[in-house]
PDB file of C-alpha atoms and ligand atoms in Angstrom:
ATOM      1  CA  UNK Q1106     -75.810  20.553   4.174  1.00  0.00           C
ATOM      2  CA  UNK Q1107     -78.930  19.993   5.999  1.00  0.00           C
ATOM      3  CA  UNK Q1108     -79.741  16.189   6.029  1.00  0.00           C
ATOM      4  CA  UNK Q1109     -83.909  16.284   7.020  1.00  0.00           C
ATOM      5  CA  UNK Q1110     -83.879  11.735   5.572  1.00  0.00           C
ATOM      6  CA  UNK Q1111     -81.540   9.158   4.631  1.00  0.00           C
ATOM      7  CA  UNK Q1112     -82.870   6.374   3.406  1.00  0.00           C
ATOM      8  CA  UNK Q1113     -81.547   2.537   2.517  1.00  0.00           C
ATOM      9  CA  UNK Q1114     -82.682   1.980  -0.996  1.00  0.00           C
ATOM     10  CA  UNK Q1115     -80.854  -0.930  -1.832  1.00  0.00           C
ATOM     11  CA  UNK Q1116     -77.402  -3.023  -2.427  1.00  0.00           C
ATOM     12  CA  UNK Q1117     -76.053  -4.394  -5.693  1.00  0.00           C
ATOM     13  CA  UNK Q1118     -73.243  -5.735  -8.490  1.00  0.00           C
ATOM     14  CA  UNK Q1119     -74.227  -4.565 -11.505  1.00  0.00           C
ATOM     15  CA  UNK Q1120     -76.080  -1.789 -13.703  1.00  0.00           C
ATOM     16  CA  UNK Q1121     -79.771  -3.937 -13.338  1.00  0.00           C
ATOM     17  CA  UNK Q1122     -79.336  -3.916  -9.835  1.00  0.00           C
ATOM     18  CA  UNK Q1123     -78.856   0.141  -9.780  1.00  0.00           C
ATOM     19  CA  UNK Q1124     -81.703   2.336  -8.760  1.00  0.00           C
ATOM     20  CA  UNK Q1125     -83.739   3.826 -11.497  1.00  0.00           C
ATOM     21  CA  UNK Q1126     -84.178   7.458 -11.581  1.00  0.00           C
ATOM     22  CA  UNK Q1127     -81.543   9.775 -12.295  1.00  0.00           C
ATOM     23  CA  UNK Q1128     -80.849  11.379  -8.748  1.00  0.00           C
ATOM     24  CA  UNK Q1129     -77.024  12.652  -8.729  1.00  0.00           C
ATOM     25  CA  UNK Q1130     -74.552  10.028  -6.680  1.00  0.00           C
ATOM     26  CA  UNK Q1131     -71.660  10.403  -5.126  1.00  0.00           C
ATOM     27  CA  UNK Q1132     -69.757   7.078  -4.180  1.00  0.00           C
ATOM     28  CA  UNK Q1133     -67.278   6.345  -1.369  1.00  0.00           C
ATOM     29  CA  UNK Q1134     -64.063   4.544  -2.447  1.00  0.00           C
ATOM     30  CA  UNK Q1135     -61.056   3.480  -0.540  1.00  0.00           C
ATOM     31  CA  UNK Q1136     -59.248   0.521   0.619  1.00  0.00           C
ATOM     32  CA  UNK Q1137     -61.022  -2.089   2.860  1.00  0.00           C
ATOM     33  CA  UNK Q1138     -61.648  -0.843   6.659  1.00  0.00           C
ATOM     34  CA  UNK Q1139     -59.711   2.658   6.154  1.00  0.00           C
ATOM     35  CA  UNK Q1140     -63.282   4.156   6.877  1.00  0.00           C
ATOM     36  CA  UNK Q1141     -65.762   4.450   4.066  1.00  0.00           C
ATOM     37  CA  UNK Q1142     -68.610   3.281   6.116  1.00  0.00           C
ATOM     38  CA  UNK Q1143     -68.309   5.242   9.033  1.00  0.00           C
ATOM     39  CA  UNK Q1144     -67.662   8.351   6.971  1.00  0.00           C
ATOM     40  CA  UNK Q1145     -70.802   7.941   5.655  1.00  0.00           C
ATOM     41  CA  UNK Q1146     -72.617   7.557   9.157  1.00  0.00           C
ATOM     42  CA  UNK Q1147     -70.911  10.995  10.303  1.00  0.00           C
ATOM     43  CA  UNK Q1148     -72.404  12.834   6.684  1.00  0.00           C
ATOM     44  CA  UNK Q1149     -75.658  11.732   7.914  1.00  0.00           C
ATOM     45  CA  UNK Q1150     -75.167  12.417  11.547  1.00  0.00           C
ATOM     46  CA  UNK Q1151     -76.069   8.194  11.949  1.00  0.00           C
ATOM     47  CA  UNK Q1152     -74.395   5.713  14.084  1.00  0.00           C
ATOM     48  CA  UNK Q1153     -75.147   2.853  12.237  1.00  0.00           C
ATOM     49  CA  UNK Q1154     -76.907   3.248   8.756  1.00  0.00           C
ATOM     50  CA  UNK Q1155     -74.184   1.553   7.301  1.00  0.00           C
ATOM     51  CA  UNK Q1156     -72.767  -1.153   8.990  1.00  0.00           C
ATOM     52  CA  UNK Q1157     -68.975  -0.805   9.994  1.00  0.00           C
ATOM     53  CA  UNK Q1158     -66.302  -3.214  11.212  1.00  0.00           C
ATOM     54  CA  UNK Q1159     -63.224  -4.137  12.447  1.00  0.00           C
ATOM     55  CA  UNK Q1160     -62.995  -7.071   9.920  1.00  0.00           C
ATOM     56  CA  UNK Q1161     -61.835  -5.411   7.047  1.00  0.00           C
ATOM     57  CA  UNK Q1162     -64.259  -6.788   3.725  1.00  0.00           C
ATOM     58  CA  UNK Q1163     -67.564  -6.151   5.138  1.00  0.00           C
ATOM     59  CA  UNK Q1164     -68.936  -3.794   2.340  1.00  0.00           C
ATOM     60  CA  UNK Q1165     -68.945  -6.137  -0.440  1.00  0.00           C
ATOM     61  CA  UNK Q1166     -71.964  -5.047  -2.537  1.00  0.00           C
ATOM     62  CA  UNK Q1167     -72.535  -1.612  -4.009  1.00  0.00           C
ATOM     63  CA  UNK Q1168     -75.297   0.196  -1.630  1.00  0.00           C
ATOM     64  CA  UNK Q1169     -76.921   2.872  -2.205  1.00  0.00           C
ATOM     65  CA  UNK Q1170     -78.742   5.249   0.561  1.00  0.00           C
ATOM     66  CA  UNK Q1171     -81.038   8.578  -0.539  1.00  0.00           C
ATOM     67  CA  UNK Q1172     -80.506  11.478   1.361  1.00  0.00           C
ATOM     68  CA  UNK Q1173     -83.184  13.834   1.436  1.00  0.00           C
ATOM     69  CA  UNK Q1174     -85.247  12.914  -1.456  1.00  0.00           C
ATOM     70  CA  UNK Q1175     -82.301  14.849  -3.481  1.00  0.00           C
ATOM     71  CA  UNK Q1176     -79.390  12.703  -3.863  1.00  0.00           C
ATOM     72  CA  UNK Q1177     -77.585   9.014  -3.193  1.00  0.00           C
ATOM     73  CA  UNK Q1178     -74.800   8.465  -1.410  1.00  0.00           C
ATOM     74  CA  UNK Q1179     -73.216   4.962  -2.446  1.00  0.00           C
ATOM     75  CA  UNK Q1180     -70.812   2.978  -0.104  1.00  0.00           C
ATOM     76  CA  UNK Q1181     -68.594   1.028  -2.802  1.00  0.00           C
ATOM     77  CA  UNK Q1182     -66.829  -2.521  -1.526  1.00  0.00           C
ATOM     78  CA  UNK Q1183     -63.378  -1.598  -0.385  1.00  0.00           C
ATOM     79  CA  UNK Q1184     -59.796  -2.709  -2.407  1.00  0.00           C
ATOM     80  CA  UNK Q1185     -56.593  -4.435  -1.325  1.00  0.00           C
ATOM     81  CA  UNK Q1186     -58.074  -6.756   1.446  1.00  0.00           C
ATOM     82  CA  UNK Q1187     -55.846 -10.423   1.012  1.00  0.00           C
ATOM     83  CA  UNK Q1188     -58.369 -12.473   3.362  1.00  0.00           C
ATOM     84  CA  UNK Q1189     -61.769 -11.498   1.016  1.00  0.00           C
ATOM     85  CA  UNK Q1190     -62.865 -14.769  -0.560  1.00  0.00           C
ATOM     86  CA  UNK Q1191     -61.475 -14.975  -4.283  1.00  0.00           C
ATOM     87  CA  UNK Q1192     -64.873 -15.025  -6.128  1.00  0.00           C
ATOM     88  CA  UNK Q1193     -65.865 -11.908  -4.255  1.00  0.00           C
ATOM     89  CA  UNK Q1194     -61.861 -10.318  -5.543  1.00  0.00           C
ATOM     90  CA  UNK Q1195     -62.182 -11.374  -9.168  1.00  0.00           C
ATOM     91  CA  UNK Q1196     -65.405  -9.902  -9.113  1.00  0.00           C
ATOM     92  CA  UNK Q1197     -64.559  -6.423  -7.597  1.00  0.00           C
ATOM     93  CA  UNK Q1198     -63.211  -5.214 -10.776  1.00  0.00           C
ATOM     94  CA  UNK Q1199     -65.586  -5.652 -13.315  1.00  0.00           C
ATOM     95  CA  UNK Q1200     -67.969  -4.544 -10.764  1.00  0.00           C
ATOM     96  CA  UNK Q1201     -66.272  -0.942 -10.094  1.00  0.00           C
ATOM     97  CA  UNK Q1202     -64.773  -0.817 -13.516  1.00  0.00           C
ATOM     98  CA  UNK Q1203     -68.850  -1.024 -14.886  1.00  0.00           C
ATOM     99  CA  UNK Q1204     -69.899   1.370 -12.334  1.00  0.00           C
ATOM    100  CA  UNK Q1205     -67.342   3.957 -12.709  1.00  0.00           C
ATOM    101  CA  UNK Q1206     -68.093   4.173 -16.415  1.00  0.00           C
ATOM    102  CA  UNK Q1207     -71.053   3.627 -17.168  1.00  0.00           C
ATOM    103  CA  UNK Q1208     -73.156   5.313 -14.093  1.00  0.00           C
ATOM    104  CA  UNK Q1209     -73.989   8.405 -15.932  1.00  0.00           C
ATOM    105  CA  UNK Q1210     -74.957  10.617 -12.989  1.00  0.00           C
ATOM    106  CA  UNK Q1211     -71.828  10.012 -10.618  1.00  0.00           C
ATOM    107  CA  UNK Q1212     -70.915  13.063  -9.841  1.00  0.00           C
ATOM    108  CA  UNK Q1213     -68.155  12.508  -7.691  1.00  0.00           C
ATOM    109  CA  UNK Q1214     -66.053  10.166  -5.835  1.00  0.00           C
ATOM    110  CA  UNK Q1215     -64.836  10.608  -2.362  1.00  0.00           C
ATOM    111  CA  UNK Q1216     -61.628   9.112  -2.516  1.00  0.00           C
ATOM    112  CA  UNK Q1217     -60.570   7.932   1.445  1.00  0.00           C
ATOM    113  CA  UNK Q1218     -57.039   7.075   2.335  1.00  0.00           C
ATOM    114  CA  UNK Q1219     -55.389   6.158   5.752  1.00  0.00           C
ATOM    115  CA  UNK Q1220     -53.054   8.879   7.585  1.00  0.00           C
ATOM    116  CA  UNK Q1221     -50.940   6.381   8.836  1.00  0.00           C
ATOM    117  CA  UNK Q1222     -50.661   4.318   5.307  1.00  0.00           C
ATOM    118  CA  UNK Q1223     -48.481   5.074   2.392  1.00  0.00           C
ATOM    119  CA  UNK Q1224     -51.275   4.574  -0.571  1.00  0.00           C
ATOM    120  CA  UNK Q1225     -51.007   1.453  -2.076  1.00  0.00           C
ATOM    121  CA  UNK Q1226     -50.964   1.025  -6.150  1.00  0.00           C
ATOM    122  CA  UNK Q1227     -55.234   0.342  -5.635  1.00  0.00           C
ATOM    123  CA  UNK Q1228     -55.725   4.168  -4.473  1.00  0.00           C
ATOM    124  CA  UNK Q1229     -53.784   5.138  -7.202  1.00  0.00           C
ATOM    125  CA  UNK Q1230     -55.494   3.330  -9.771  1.00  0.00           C
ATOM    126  CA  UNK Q1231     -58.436   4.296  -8.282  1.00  0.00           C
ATOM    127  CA  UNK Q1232     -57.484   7.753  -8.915  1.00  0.00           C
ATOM    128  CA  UNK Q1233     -56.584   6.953 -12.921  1.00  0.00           C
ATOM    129  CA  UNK Q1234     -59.636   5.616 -13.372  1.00  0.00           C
ATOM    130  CA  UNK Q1235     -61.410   8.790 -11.977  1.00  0.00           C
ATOM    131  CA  UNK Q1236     -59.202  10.738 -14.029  1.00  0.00           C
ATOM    132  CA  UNK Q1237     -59.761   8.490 -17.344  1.00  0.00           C
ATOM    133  CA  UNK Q1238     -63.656   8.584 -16.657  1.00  0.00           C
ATOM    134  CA  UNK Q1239     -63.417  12.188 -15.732  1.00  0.00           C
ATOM    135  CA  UNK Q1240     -65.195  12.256 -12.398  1.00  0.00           C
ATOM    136  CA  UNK Q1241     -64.422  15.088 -10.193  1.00  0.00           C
ATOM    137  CA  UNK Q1242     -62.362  13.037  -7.156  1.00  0.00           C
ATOM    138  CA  UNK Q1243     -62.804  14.394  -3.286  1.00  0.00           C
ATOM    139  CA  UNK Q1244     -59.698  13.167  -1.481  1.00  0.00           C
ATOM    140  CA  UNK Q1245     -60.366  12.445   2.344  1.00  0.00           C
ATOM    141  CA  UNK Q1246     -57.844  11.740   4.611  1.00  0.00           C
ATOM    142  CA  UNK Q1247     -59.214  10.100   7.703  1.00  0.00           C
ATOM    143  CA  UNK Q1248     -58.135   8.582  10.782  1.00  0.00           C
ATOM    144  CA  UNK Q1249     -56.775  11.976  11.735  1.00  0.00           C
ATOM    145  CA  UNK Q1250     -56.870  11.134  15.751  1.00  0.00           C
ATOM    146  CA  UNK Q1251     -54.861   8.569  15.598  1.00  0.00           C
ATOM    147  CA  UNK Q1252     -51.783  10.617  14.599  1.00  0.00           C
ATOM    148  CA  UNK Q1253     -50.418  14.186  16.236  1.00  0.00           C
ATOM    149  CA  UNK Q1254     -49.631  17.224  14.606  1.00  0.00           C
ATOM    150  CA  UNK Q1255     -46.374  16.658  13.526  1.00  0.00           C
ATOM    151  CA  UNK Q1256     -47.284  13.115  12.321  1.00  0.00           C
ATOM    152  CA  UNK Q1257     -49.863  14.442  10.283  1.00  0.00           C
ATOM    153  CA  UNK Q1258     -47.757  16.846   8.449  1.00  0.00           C
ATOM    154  CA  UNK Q1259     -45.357  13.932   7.809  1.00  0.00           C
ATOM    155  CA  UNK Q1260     -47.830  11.504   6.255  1.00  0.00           C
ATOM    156  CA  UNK Q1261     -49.355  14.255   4.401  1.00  0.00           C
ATOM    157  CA  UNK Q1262     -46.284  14.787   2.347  1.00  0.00           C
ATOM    158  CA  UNK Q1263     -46.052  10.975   2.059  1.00  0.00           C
ATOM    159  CA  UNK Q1264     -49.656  10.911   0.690  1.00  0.00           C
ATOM    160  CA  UNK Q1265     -49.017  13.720  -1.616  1.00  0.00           C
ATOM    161  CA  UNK Q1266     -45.875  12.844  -3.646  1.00  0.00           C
ATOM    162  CA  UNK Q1267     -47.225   9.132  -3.662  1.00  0.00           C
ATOM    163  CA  UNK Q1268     -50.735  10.176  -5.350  1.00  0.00           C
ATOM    164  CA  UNK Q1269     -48.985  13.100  -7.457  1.00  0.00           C
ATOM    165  CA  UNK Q1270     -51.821  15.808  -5.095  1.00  0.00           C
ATOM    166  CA  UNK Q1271     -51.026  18.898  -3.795  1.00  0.00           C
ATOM    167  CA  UNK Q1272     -52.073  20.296  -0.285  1.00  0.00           C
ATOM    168  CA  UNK Q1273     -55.160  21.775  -1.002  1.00  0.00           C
ATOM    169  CA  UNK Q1274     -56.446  18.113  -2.350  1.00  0.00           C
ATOM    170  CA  UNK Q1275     -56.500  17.111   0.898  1.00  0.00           C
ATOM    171  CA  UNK Q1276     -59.138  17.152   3.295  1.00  0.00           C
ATOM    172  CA  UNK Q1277     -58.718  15.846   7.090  1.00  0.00           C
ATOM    173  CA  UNK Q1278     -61.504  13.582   8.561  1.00  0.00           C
ATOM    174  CA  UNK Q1279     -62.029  11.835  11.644  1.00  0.00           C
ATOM    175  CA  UNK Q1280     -65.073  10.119  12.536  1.00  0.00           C
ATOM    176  CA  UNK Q1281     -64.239  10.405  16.175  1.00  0.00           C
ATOM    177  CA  UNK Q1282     -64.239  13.696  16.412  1.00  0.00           C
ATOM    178  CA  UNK Q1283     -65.538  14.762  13.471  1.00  0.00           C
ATOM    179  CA  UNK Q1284     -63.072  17.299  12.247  1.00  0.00           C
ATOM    180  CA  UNK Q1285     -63.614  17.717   8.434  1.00  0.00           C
ATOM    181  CA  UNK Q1286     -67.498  17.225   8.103  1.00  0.00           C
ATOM    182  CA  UNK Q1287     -68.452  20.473   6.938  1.00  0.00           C
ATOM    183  CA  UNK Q1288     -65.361  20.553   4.398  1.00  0.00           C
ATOM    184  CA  UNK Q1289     -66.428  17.397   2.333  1.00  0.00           C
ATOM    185  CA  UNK Q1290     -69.968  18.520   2.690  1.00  0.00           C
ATOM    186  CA  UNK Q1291     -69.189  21.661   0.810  1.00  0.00           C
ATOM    187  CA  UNK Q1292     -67.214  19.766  -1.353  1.00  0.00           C
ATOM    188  CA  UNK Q1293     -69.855  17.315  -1.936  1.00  0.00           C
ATOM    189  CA  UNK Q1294     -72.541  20.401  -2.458  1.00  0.00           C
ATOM    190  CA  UNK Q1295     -70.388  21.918  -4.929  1.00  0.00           C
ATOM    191  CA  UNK Q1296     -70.661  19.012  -7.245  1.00  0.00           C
ATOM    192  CA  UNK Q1297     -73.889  18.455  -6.566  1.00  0.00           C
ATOM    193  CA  UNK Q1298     -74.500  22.575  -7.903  1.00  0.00           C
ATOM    194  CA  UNK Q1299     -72.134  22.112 -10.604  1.00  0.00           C
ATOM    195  CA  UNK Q1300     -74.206  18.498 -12.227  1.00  0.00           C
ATOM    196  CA  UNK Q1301     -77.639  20.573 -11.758  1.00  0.00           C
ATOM    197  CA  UNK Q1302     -76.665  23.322 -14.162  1.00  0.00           C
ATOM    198  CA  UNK Q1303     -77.015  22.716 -17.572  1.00  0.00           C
ATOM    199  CA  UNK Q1304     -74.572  21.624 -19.893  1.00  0.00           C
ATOM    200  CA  UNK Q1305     -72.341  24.469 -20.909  1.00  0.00           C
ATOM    201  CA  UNK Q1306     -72.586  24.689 -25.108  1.00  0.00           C
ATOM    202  CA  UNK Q1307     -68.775  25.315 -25.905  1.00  0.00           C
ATOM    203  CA  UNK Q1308     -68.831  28.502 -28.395  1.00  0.00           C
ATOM    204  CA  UNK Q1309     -69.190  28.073 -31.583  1.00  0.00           C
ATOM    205  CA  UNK Q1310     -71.132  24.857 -31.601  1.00  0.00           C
ATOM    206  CA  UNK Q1311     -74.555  25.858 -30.904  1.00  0.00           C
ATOM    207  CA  UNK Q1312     -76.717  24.941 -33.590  1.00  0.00           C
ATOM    208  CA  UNK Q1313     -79.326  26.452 -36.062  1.00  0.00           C
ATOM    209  CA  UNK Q1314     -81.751  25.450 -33.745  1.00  0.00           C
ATOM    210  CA  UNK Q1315     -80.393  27.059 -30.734  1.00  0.00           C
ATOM    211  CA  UNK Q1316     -79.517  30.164 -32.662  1.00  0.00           C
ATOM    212  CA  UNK Q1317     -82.822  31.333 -33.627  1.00  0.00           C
ATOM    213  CA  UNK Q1318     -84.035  31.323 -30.175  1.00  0.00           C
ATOM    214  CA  UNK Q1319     -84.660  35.024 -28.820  1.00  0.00           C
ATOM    215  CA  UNK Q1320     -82.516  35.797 -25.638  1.00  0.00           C
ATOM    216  CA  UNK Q1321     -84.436  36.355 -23.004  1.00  0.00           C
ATOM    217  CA  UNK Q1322     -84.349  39.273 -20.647  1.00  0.00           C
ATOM    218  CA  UNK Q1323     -83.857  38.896 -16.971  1.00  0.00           C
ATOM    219  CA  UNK Q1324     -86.365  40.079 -14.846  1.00  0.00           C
ATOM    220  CA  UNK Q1325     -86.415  39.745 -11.211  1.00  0.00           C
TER     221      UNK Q1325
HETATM  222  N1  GTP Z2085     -59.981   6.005  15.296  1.00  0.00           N
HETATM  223  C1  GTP Z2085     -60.722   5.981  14.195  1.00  0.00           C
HETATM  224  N2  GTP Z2085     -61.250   4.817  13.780  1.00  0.00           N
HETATM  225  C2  GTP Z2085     -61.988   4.812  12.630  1.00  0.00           C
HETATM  226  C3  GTP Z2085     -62.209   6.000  11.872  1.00  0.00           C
HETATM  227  N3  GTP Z2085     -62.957   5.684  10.787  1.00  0.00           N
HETATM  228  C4  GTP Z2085     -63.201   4.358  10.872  1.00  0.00           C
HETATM  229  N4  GTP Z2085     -62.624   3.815  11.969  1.00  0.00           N
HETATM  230  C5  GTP Z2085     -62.647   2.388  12.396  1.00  0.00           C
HETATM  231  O1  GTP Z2085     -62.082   1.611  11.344  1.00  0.00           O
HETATM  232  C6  GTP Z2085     -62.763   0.367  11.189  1.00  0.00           C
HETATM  233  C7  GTP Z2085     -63.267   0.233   9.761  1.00  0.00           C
HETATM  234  O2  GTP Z2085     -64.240   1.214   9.510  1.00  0.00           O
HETATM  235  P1  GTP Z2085     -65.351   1.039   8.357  1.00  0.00           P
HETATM  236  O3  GTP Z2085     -66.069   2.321   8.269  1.00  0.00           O
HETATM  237  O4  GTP Z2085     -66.149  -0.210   8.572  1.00  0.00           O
HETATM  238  O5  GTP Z2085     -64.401   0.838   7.103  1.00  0.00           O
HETATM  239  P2  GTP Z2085     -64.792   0.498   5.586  1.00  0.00           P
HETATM  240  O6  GTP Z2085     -63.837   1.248   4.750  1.00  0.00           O
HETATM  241  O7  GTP Z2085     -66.247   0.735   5.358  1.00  0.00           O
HETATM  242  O8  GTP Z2085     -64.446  -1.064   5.538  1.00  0.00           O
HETATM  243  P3  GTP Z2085     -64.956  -2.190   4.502  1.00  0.00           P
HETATM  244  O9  GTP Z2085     -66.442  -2.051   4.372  1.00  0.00           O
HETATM  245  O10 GTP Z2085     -64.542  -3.436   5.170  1.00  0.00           O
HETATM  246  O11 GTP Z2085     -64.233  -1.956   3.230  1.00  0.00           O
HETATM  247  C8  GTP Z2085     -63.876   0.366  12.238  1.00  0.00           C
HETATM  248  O12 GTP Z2085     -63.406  -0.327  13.380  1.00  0.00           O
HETATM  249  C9  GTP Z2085     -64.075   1.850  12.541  1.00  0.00           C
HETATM  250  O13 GTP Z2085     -64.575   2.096  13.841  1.00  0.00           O
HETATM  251  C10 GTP Z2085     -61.631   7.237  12.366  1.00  0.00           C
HETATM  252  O14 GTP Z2085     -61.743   8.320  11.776  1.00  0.00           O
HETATM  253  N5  GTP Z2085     -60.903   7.148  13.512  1.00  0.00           N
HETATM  254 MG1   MG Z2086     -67.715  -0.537   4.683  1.00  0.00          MG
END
């Protein structure tokens, strides 16, 4: 991926405060301070489009940032965090359940979990409700410096039998060093490809309509 613009467009809580237009999305999820944020300044090769922090809470809005006139990239508030102010926790549900449903062109999540943290009931719910909703779910793994080799193996198989994923769910990121970029990029561009094709018309169903059309021939 080639990122020429990326662009603020604006922060919100609920579907009248979404952008209008029907570019694609892909949204970041993931408990507070494991990383969303920063993950999101790598993508877009920016140190500080989206404001990070050591005080876990600090995303607590839905923002949304355009990346090359083709696409959003949306920085949801992080889960789990005991010191967020209660209004703003009673309120994160509705406002991811709403989003998650009803945001007809999320394409994707990018799920992001700790290396160091055994998931906690939030990432897997978070993972059910991608499931239920059927969006396509990009697992990231991320604070990979902090841990060695052999660490890394041993969390993994933590990760895995806690969030019922197998290996090749996984994909390593650290914004330090920035192993992984390219590998959720592609991932990201994949389901970016797959929403831009038209909807596939299961056999059978098509209708009178569609069956009196001519086939085309392909010419190059
Ligand atoms: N070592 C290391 N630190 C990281 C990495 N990713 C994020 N951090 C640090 O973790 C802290 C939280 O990062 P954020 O990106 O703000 O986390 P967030 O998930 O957006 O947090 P909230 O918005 O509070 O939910 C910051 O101090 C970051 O510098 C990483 O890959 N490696
Ligand atoms: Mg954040």
């Amino acid at each position: 991926m080639i990122v020429k613009t990326t662009e603020f467009i604006k922060s919100g809580t609920k579907p009248a405060h979404y952008p209008e237009g029907d570019l694609p999305e892909i949204a970041f999820a993931g408990r507070s301070n494991v990383g969303k944020s920063s993950l999101i300044n790598v993508l877009v090769n920016r140190k500080n489009l989206v404001r990070t922090s050591s005080t876990p809470g600090r995303t607590q809005l839905i923002n949304f940032f355009q990346v090359n006139q083709d696409f959003m990239l949306v920085d949801l508030p992080g889960y789990g965090y005991a010191k967020v102010p209660l209004d703003v926790k009673r309120n994160w549900r509705p406002m991811m359940e709403t989003y998650l449903s009803k945001r007809e062109n999320l394409v994707g999540v990018v799920l992001i979990l700790d290396i160091r943290r055994v998931p906690v009931d939030e990432d897997l719910q978070m993972l059910e409700w991608l499931r239920a909703f059927s969006i396509p779910p990009i697992v990231v793994v991320t604070k990979c410096d902090k841990v060695s080799k052999n660490e890394r193996a041993k969390q993994s198989a933590v990760i895995m039998q806690r969030m019922g994923l197998d290996k090749g769910d996984l994909n390593y990121f650290s914004a330090l060093s920035k192993e992984g970029k390219e590998g959720i990029w592609d991932r990201i561009d994949a389901l970016l490809a797959k929403a831009a094709l038209p909807p596939v018309t299961e056999p059978g169903t098509a209708s009178q309509e569609d069956a009196s059309v001519e086939p085309k021939e392909l010419t190059d």
